[in-house]
Short mmCIF file of C-alpha atoms and ligand atoms in Angstrom, two decimals:
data_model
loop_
_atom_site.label_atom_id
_atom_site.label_comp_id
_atom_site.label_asym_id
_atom_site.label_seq_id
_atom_site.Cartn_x
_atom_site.Cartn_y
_atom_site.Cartn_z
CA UNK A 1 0.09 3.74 -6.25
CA UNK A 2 2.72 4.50 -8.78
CA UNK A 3 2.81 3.60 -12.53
CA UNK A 4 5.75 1.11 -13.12
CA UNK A 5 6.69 -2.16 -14.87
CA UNK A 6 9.40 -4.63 -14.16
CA UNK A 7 12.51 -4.18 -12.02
CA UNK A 8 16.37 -4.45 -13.60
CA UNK A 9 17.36 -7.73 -12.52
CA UNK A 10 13.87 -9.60 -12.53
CA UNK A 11 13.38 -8.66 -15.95
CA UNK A 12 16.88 -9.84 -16.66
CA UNK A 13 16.26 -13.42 -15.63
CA UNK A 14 12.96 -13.52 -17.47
CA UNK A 15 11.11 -17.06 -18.36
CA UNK A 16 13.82 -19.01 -17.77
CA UNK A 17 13.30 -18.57 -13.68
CA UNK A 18 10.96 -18.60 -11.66
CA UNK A 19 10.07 -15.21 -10.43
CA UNK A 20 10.45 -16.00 -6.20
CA UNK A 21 14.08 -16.98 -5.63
CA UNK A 22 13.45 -15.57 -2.00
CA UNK A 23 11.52 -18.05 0.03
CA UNK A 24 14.31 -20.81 0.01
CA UNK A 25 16.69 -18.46 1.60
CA UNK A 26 14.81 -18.32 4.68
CA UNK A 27 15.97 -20.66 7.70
CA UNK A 28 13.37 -22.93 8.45
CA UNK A 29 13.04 -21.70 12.01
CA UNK A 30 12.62 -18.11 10.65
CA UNK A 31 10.20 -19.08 8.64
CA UNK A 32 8.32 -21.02 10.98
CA UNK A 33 8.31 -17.88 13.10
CA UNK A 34 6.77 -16.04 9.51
CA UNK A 35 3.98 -18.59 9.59
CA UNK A 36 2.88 -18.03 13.03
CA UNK A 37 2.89 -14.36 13.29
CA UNK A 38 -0.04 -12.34 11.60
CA UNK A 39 1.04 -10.46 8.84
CA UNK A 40 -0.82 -7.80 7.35
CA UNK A 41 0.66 -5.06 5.04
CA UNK A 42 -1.10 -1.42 5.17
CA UNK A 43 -1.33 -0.70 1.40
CA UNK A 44 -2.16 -3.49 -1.20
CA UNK A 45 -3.06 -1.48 -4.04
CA UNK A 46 -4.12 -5.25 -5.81
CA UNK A 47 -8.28 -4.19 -6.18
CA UNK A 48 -6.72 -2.19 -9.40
CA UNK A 49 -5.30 -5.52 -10.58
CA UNK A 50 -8.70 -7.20 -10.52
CA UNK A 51 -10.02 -4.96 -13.23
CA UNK A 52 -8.22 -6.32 -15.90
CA UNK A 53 -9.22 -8.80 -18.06
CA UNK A 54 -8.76 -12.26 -17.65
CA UNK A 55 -6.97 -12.03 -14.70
CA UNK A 56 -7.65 -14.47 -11.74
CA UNK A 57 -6.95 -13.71 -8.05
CA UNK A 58 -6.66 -17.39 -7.30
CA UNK A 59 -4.33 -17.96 -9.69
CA UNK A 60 0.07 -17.56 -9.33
CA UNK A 61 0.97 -15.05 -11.56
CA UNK A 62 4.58 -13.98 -12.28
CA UNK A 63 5.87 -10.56 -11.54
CA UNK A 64 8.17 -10.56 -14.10
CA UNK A 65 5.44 -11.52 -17.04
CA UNK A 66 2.32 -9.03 -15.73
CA UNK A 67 4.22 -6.82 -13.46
CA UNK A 68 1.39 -7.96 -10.66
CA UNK A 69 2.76 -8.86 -6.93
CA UNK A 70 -0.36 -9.80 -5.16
CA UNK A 71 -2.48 -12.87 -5.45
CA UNK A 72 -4.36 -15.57 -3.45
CA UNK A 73 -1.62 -18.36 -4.32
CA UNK A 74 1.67 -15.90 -3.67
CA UNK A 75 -0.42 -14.62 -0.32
CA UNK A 76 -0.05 -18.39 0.93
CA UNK A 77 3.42 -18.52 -0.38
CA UNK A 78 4.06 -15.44 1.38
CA UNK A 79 2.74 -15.99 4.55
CA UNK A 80 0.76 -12.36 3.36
CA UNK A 81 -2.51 -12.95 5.90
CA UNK A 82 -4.26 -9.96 4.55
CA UNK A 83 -4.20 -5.97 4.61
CA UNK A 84 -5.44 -2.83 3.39
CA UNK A 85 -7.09 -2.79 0.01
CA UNK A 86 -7.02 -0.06 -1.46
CA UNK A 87 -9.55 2.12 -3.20
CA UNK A 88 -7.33 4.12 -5.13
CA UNK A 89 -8.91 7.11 -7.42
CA UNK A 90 -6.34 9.22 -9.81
CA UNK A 91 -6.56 13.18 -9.55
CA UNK A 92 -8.77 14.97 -11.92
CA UNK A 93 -10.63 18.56 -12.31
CA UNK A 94 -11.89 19.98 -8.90
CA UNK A 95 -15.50 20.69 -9.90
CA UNK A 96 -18.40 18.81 -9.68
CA UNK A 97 -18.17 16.92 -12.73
CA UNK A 98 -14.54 15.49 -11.63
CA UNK A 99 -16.35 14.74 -8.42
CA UNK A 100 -19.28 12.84 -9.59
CA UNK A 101 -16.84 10.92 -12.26
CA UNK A 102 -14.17 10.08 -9.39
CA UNK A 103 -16.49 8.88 -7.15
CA UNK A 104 -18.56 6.79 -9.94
CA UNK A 105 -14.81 5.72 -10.42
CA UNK A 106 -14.11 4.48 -6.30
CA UNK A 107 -17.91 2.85 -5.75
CA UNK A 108 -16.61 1.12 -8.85
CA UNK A 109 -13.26 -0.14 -7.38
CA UNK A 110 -15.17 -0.44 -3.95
CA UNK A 111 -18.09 -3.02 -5.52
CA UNK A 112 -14.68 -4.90 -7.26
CA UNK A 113 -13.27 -5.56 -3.83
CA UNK A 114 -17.15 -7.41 -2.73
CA UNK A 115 -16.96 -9.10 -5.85
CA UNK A 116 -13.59 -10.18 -4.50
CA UNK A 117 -14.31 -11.52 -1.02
CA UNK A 118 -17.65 -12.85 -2.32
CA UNK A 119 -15.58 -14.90 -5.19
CA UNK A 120 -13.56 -16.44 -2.97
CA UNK A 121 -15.77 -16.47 0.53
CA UNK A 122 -13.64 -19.58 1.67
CA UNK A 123 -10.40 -17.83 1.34
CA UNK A 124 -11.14 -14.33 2.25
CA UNK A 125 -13.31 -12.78 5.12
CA UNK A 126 -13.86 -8.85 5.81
CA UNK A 127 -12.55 -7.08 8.47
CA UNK A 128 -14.05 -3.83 9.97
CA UNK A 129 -12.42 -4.20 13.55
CA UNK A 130 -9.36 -4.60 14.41
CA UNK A 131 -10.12 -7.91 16.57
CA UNK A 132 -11.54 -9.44 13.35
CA UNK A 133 -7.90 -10.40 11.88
CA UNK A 134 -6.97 -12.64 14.54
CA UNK A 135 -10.12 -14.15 14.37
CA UNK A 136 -10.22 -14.81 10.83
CA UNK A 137 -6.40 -15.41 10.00
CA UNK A 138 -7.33 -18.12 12.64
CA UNK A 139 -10.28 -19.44 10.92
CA UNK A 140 -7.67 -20.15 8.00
CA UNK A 141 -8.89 -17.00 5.64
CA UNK A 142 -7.12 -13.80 4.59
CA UNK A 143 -8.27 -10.61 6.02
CA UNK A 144 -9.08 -8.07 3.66
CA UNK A 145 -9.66 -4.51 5.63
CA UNK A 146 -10.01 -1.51 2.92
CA UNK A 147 -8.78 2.12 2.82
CA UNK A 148 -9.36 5.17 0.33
CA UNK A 149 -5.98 6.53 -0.90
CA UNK A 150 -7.00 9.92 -2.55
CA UNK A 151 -10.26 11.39 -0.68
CA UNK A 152 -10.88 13.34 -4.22
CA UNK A 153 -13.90 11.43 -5.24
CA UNK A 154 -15.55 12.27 -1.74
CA UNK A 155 -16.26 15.60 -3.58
CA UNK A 156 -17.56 18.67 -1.17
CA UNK A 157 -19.64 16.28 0.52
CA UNK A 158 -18.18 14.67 3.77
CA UNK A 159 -21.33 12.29 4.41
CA UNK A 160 -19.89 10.07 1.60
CA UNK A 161 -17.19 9.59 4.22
CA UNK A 162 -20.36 7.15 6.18
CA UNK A 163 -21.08 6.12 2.68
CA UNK A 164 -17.55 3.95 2.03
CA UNK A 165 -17.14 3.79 5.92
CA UNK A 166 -20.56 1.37 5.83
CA UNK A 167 -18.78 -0.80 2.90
CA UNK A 168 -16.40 -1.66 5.47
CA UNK A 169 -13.75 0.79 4.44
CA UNK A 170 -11.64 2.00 8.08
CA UNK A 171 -8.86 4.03 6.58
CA UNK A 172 -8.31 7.17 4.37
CA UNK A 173 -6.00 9.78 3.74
CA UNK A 174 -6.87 12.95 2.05
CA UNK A 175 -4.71 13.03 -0.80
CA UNK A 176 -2.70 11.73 -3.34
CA UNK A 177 -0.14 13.35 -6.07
CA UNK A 178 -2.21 16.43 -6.71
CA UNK A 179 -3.31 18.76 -4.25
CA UNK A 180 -7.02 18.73 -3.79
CA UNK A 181 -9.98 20.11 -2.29
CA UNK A 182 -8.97 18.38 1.30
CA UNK A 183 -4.97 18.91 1.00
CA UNK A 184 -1.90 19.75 -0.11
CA UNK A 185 0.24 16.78 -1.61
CA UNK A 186 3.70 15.81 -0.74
CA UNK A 187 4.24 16.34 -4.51
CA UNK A 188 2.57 19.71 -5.83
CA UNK A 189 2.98 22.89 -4.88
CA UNK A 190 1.53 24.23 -2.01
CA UNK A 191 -2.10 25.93 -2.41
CA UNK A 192 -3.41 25.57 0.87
CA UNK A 193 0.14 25.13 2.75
CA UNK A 194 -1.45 22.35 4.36
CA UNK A 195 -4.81 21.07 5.00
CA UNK A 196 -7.85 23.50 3.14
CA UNK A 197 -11.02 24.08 5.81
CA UNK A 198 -13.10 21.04 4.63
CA UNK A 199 -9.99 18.93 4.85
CA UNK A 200 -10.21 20.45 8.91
CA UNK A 201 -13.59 19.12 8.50
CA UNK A 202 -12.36 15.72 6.99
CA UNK A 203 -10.23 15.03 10.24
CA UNK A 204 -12.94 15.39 12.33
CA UNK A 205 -15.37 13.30 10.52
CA UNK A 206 -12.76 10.44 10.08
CA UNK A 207 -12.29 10.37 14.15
CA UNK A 208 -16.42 10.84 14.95
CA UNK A 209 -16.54 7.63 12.39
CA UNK A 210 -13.31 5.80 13.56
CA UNK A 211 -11.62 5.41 10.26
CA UNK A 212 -7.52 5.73 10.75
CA UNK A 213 -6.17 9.35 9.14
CA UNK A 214 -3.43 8.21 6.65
CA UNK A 215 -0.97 10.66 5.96
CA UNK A 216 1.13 9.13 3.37
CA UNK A 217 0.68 11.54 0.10
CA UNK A 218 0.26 14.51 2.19
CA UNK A 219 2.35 17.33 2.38
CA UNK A 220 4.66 17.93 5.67
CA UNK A 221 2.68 21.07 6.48
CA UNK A 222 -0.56 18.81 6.01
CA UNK A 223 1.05 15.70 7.73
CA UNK A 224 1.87 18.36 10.63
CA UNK A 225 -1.95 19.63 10.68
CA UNK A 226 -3.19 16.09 10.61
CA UNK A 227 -0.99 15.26 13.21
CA UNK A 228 -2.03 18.19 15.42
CA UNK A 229 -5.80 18.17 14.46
CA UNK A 230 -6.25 14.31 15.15
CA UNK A 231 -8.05 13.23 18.21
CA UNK A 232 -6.23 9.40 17.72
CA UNK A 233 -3.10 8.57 16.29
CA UNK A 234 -2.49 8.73 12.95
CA UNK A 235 -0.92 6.53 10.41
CA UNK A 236 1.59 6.35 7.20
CA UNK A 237 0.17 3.67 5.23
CA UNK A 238 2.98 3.59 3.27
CA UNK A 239 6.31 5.77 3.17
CA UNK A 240 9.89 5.78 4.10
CA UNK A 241 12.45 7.81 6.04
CA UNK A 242 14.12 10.74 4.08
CA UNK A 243 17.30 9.98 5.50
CA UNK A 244 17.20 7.22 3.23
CA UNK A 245 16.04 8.61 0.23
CA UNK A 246 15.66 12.53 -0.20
CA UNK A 247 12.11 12.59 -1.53
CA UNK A 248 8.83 14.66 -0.99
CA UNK A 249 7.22 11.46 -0.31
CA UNK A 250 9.68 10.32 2.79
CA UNK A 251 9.40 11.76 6.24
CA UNK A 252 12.49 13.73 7.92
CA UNK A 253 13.65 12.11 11.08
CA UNK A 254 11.65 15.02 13.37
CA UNK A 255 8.25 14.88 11.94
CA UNK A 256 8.96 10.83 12.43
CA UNK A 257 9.77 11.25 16.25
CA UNK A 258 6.30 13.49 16.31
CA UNK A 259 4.39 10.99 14.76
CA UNK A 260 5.61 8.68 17.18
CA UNK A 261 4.93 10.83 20.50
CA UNK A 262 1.79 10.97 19.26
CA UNK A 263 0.66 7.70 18.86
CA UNK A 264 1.04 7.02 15.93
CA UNK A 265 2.85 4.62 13.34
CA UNK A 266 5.02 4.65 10.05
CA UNK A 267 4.04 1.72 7.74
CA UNK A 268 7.93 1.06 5.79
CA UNK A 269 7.46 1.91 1.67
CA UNK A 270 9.72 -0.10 -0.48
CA UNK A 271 9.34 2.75 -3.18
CA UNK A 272 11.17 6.45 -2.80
CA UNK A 273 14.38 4.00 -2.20
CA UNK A 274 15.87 5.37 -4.87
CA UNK A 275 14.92 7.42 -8.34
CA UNK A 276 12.47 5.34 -10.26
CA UNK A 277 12.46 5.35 -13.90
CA UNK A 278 8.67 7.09 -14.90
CA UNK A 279 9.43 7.69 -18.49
CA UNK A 280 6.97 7.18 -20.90
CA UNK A 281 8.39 4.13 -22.24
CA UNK A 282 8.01 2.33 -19.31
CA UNK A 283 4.56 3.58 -18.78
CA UNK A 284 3.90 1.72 -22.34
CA UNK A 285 5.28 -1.18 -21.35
CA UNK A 286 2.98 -1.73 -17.87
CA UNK A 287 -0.12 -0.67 -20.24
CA UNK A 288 0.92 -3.84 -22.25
CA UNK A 289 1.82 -5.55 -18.87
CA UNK A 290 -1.30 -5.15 -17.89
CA UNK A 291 -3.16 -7.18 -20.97
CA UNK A 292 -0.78 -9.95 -20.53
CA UNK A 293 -3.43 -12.24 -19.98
CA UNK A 294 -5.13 -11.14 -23.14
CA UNK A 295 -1.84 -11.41 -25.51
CA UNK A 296 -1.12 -14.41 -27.73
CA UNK A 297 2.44 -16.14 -26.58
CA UNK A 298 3.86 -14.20 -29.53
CA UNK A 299 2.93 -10.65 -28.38
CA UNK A 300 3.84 -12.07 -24.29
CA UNK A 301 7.28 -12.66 -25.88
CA UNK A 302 7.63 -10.21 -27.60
CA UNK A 303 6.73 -7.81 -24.67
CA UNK A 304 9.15 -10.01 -22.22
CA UNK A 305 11.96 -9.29 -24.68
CA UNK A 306 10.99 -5.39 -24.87
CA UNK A 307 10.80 -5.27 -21.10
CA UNK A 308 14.14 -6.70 -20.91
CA UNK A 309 15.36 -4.11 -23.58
CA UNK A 310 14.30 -1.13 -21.91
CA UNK A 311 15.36 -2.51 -18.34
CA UNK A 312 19.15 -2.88 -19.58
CA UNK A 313 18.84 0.46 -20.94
CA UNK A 314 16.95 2.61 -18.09
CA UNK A 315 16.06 -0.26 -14.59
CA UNK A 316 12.69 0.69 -12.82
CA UNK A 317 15.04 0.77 -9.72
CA UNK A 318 18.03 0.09 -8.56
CA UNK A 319 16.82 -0.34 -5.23
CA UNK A 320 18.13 -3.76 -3.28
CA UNK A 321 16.38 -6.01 -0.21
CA UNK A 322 19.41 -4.66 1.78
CA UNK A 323 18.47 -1.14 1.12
CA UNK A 324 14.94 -2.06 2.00
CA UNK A 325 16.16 -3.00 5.14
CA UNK A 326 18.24 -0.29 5.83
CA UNK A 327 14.88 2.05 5.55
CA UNK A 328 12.66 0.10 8.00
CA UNK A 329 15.74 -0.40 10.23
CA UNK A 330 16.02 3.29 10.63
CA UNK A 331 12.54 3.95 11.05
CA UNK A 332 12.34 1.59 13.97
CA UNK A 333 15.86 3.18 15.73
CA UNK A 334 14.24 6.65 15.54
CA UNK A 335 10.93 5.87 16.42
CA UNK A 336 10.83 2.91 18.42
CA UNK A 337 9.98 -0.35 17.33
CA UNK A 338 6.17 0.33 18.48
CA UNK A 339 6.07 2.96 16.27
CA UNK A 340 6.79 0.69 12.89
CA UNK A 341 5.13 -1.73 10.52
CA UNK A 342 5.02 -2.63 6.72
CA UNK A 343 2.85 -1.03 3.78
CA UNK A 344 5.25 -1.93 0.78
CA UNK A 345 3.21 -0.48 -1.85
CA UNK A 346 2.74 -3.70 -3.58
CA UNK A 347 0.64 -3.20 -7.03
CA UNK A 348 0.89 0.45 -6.89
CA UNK A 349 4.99 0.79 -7.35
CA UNK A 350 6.42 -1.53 -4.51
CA UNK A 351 8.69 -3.94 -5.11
CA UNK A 352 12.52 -4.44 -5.00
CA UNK A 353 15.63 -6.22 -6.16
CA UNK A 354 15.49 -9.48 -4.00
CA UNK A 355 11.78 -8.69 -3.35
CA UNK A 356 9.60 -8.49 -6.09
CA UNK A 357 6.45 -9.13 -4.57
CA UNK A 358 4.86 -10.94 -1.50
CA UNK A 359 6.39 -14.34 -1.91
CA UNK A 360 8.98 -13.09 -0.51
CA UNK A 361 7.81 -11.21 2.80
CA UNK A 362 9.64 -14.15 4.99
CA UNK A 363 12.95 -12.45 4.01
CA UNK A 364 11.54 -9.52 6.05
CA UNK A 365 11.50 -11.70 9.24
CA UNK A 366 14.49 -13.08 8.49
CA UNK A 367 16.56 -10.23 8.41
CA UNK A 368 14.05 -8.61 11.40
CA UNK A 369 15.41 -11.74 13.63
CA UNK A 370 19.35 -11.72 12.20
CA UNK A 371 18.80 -7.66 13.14
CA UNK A 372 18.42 -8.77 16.86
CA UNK A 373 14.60 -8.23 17.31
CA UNK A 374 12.62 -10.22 19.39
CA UNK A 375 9.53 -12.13 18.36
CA UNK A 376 7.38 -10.44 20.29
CA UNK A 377 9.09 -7.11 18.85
CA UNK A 378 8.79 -8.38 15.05
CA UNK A 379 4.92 -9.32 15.93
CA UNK A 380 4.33 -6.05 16.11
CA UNK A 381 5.83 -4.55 13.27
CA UNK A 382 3.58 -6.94 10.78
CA UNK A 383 0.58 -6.18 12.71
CA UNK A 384 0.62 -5.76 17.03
CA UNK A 385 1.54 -2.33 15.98
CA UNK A 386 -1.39 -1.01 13.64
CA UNK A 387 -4.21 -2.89 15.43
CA UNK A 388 -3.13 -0.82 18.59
CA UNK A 389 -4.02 2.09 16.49
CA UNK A 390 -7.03 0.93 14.90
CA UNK A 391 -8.43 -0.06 18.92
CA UNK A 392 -7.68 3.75 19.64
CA UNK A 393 -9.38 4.95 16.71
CA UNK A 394 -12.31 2.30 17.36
CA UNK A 395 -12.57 3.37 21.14
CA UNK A 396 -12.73 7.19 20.47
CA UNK A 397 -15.47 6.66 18.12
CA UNK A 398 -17.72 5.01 20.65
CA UNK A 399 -17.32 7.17 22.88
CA UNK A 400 -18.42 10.54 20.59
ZN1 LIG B 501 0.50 5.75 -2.89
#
């Protein structure tokens, strides 16, 4: 999850195209290949999207217009079968009172995901296990797993982990862009130069329950404590080599070729590319993004032509399909390519030039196959590879 609205060159082409020029690239054959594989994507930061009004999750929406990238129509499009939602909660005071609001603040985000599946029962089906998204991408439905990114509103008290891990929930990581009472973040400065002693605690409860420790938002010394303190391998929901983009939030190429030795996989970003424009201006513009379907066609105008503005001036990213390539080609030559999947970060910041939201995920096969990789190889990079993780993590937990 990242604050952002509009990229340079969708906002550039505005109304007058559609917002998915990527699909009809694709090779028939590749994308025939796309449709038969089972694609799931590690961090769909969408249940933060459903709070707004008016907005419909069975409805096509355009990225360009409400800066969403995830829906039930572009999912089809996509060949998107399902994925992590997430259960996102922002950083606040560490005291009880932050606590108690932050975690009001996740059971709220948690009940919107039900209200989700329950909406739209003959499209989407819950997934605990990992053998449930065969089963129900099979049955025709979308799998919707969920995952905490932020373990803030958990408070002091580590039963709450049971508490979200009995709404279904199978994945968390302990921080986000603040350090907190479990960890230090990849973006603050160290207080507890890695994980504190109830974020030791944390690891242990995730493995007794069998949830999947997520280590994107942690800091390395935390990622390297997580790694270490694990009994199953361990996951990065969603982040990117450094050798691709010099950023707290990437991974050197070491700490990559650990996580892989261990187990465990890296789940390719398509954020920390490249320098993303956060200024306040743009952080207006997605708070008017997201009331789009609220705003008369005056105002949507109006805000279409102000996006446009400010995206001449100052592009969310520069960042091309080509360089998100390059990124998850690296991560799969140093770490293997059973060591690699897909969490783009769509809703919370994902997103790039030539793929602006999940319409166009056939690209990624596309380019997987014209890279040389095998079916059976690309397989499991959009899935083979995390629910081989999620059986470990299942296994050790029935056996404690
Ligand atoms: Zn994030």
């Amino acid at each position: 999850m990242l604050r952002r609205a509009g990229l340079a060159l969708a906002a550039l082409v505005l109304v007058a195209a559609p917002a998915m020029p990527a699909p009809e690239k694709v090779a028939p054959s590749n994308r025939l290949l796309h449709e038969q594989l089972l694609v799931l994507d590690t961090h769909l930061d969408t249940p933060a999207v459903l709070e707004r009004e008016g907005w419909r999750f069975d409805e096509h929406h355009h990225y360009d217009w409400d800066g969403s990238q995830v829906d039930l129509p572009r999912m089809e499009a996509g060949g998107l079968d399902g994925g992590f939602f997430v259960i996102y909660t922002a950083h606040g005071p560490i005291d009880e009172k932050g606590f108690a609001a932050a975690r009001d603040i996740a059971l709220v985000r948690a009940a919107a995901i039900q209200k989700m599946v329950a909406a739209y029962s003959d499209k989407l089906a819950f997934a605990t296990r990992a053998d449930d998204a065969a089963r129900i991408a099979a049955s025709g439905k979308r799998v919707v797993f969920q995952s905490i990114e932020n373990s803030y509103p958990l408070g002091n008290d580590l039963g709450m982990l049971k508490t979200f891990y009995r709404l279904g929930v199978r994945m968390a990581g302990p921080v986000h862009s603040r350090n907190n009472q479990f960890a230090d973040s990849a973006t603050d400065t160290p207080k507890w130069n890695g994980l504190s002693p109830l974020g030791r605690e944390w690891v242990a409860e995730m493995n007794r329950l069998g949830m999947i420790v997520d280590a994107s938002h942690s800091s390395d010394a935390a990622f390297d404590q997580l790694l270490e303190l694990s009994k199953t391998p361990i996951i990065l929901s969603h982040s990117g080599p450094k050798a691709i983009f010099n950023h707290p939030r990437n991974l050197d190429d070491a700490r990559m070729r650990k996580l892989a030795a261990a187990g465990g996989i890296m789940q390719v970003n398509s954020i920390y590319l490249v320098q993303h424009d956060n200024s306040d201006e743009r952080s207006a513009l997605q708070d008017r993004q997201e009331k789009f379907e609220t705003l008369g066609a005056a105002d949507r105008r109006k805000l279409l032509a102000d996006i446009a503005a400010w995206n001449a001036k100052r592009p969310y990213t520069s960042a091309t399909f080509d360089l998100f390539m390059a990124s998850l080609l690296h991560a799969i030559k140093v770490m293997g390519v059973d060591h690699v999947g897909i969490g783009a970060d769509w809703d919370g910041g994902g997103g790039v030039i030539g793929m602006e939201d999940v319409e166009a995920l056939p690209k990624i096969t596309a380019a997987l196959r014209s890279a040389g990789y095998s079916e059976a190889d690309i397989a499991k990079i959009w899935s083979g590879n995390l629910l081989r993780v999620m059986r470990k993590v299942e296994d050790f937990a029935s056996k404690t």
